[in-house]
Tab-separated table of C-alpha atoms in Angstrom:
chain	number	residue	atom	x	y	z
E	23	UNK	CA	10.205	134.714	-204.993
E	24	UNK	CA	13.727	136.035	-203.591
E	25	UNK	CA	16.782	133.967	-203.287
E	26	UNK	CA	16.515	134.126	-200.227
E	27	UNK	CA	13.951	131.381	-200.216
E	28	UNK	CA	14.700	128.078	-201.981
E	29	UNK	CA	12.055	126.638	-203.927
E	30	UNK	CA	12.130	122.633	-203.829
E	31	UNK	CA	10.807	119.909	-205.736
E	32	UNK	CA	9.498	117.104	-203.946
E	33	UNK	CA	12.600	114.963	-204.470
E	34	UNK	CA	14.247	117.755	-202.539
E	35	UNK	CA	12.066	116.774	-199.523
E	36	UNK	CA	14.435	114.170	-198.518
E	37	UNK	CA	15.468	114.051	-194.738
E	38	UNK	CA	18.944	114.254	-195.824
E	39	UNK	CA	18.435	117.224	-197.880
E	40	UNK	CA	16.778	118.448	-195.311
E	41	UNK	CA	18.884	117.888	-191.986
E	42	UNK	CA	21.528	119.468	-194.728
E	43	UNK	CA	19.684	122.741	-194.436
E	44	UNK	CA	19.384	122.631	-190.221
E	45	UNK	CA	16.083	124.126	-189.731
E	46	UNK	CA	13.974	124.926	-192.309
E	47	UNK	CA	10.491	126.473	-192.993
E	48	UNK	CA	9.180	124.364	-195.772
E	49	UNK	CA	5.757	126.048	-196.959
E	50	UNK	CA	2.924	123.982	-199.436
E	51	UNK	CA	1.790	126.756	-201.383
E	52	UNK	CA	-0.301	126.848	-204.772
E	53	UNK	CA	-0.567	130.168	-207.242
E	54	UNK	CA	-3.927	130.261	-207.169
E	55	UNK	CA	-4.555	130.458	-203.329
E	56	UNK	CA	-5.288	133.354	-201.625
E	57	UNK	CA	-4.225	133.215	-198.580
E	58	UNK	CA	-0.633	131.787	-199.768
E	59	UNK	CA	-0.525	135.185	-201.959
E	60	UNK	CA	-0.985	136.894	-198.214
E	61	UNK	CA	1.865	135.127	-196.725
E	62	UNK	CA	4.501	135.122	-199.597
E	63	UNK	CA	5.634	138.782	-198.603
E	64	UNK	CA	5.621	137.749	-194.705
E	65	UNK	CA	7.856	134.995	-195.545
E	66	UNK	CA	10.566	137.313	-197.671
E	67	UNK	CA	10.662	139.272	-194.622
E	68	UNK	CA	11.202	136.120	-192.198
E	69	UNK	CA	13.463	134.814	-194.471
E	70	UNK	CA	15.578	138.122	-193.980
E	71	UNK	CA	15.014	137.912	-190.305
E	72	UNK	CA	16.348	134.463	-190.149
E	73	UNK	CA	19.663	135.051	-192.136
E	74	UNK	CA	21.411	131.949	-190.578
E	75	UNK	CA	19.124	130.528	-187.918
E	76	UNK	CA	16.580	129.387	-190.256
E	77	UNK	CA	16.158	128.552	-194.187
E	78	UNK	CA	12.330	129.222	-195.720
E	79	UNK	CA	11.699	126.952	-198.381
E	80	UNK	CA	8.306	126.859	-201.024
E	81	UNK	CA	6.813	124.019	-202.972
E	82	UNK	CA	4.198	124.850	-205.174
E	83	UNK	CA	1.605	121.801	-204.421
E	84	UNK	CA	0.397	122.126	-208.430
E	85	UNK	CA	3.788	121.220	-209.760
E	86	UNK	CA	4.669	118.646	-206.811
E	87	UNK	CA	1.352	116.923	-205.775
E	88	UNK	CA	3.367	113.849	-204.308
E	89	UNK	CA	5.325	116.041	-202.121
E	90	UNK	CA	1.591	117.273	-200.929
E	91	UNK	CA	0.473	113.717	-200.822
E	92	UNK	CA	3.909	112.496	-199.138
E	93	UNK	CA	3.332	115.109	-196.174
E	94	UNK	CA	-0.508	114.690	-195.577
E	95	UNK	CA	-1.331	118.380	-196.388
E	96	UNK	CA	-4.936	119.007	-197.358
E	97	UNK	CA	-4.801	122.684	-197.106
E	98	UNK	CA	-2.981	125.427	-198.254
E	99	UNK	CA	-0.934	127.159	-196.910
E	100	UNK	CA	0.387	124.979	-195.003
E	101	UNK	CA	3.735	125.093	-193.297
E	102	UNK	CA	5.972	122.416	-192.251
E	103	UNK	CA	8.728	123.137	-189.769
E	104	UNK	CA	11.942	120.931	-189.886
E	105	UNK	CA	14.377	120.414	-187.998
E	106	UNK	CA	17.504	117.881	-188.604
E	107	UNK	CA	15.346	116.465	-191.005
E	108	UNK	CA	12.497	115.426	-189.801
E	109	UNK	CA	8.898	117.196	-189.258
E	110	UNK	CA	8.941	119.062	-185.832
E	111	UNK	CA	5.787	120.985	-186.329
E	112	UNK	CA	3.291	121.743	-188.499
E	113	UNK	CA	1.392	125.586	-188.869
E	114	UNK	CA	-1.701	125.698	-191.467
E	115	UNK	CA	-3.305	128.791	-192.877
E	116	UNK	CA	-2.778	132.702	-193.455
E	117	UNK	CA	-0.466	133.413	-190.347
E	118	UNK	CA	0.825	137.001	-189.066
E	119	UNK	CA	4.662	137.486	-189.296
E	120	UNK	CA	5.219	137.317	-185.601
E	121	UNK	CA	3.420	134.536	-185.364
E	122	UNK	CA	5.458	132.672	-188.200
E	123	UNK	CA	8.604	133.733	-186.536
E	124	UNK	CA	7.792	132.449	-182.691
E	125	UNK	CA	6.446	129.135	-184.299
E	126	UNK	CA	10.152	129.062	-186.073
E	127	UNK	CA	12.218	130.108	-183.124
E	128	UNK	CA	9.881	127.826	-180.452
E	129	UNK	CA	11.115	124.692	-182.259
E	130	UNK	CA	14.833	123.435	-181.860
């Protein structure tokens, strides 16, 4: 994982912590998930391009099952976009880079 992507724990998913990050896309994933592994390099590219506009973060649901339960994540990858600490939208499944960028840019 690159230094441009934050690795969050369930305890980091508080409204205050997320609000401090501004606009943040949180990818709920697991190491055994094929589609999650397909999306990982795409998120690296998106993180580099979003430099300053949005933060990209990941939560490993194997290590943080309570976080997945808290946000009702039942399939992975699930990406939840938080704006000022509140959930603005979610995207489920492996999506191409353009769709992820549009998803982030389309939410204020």
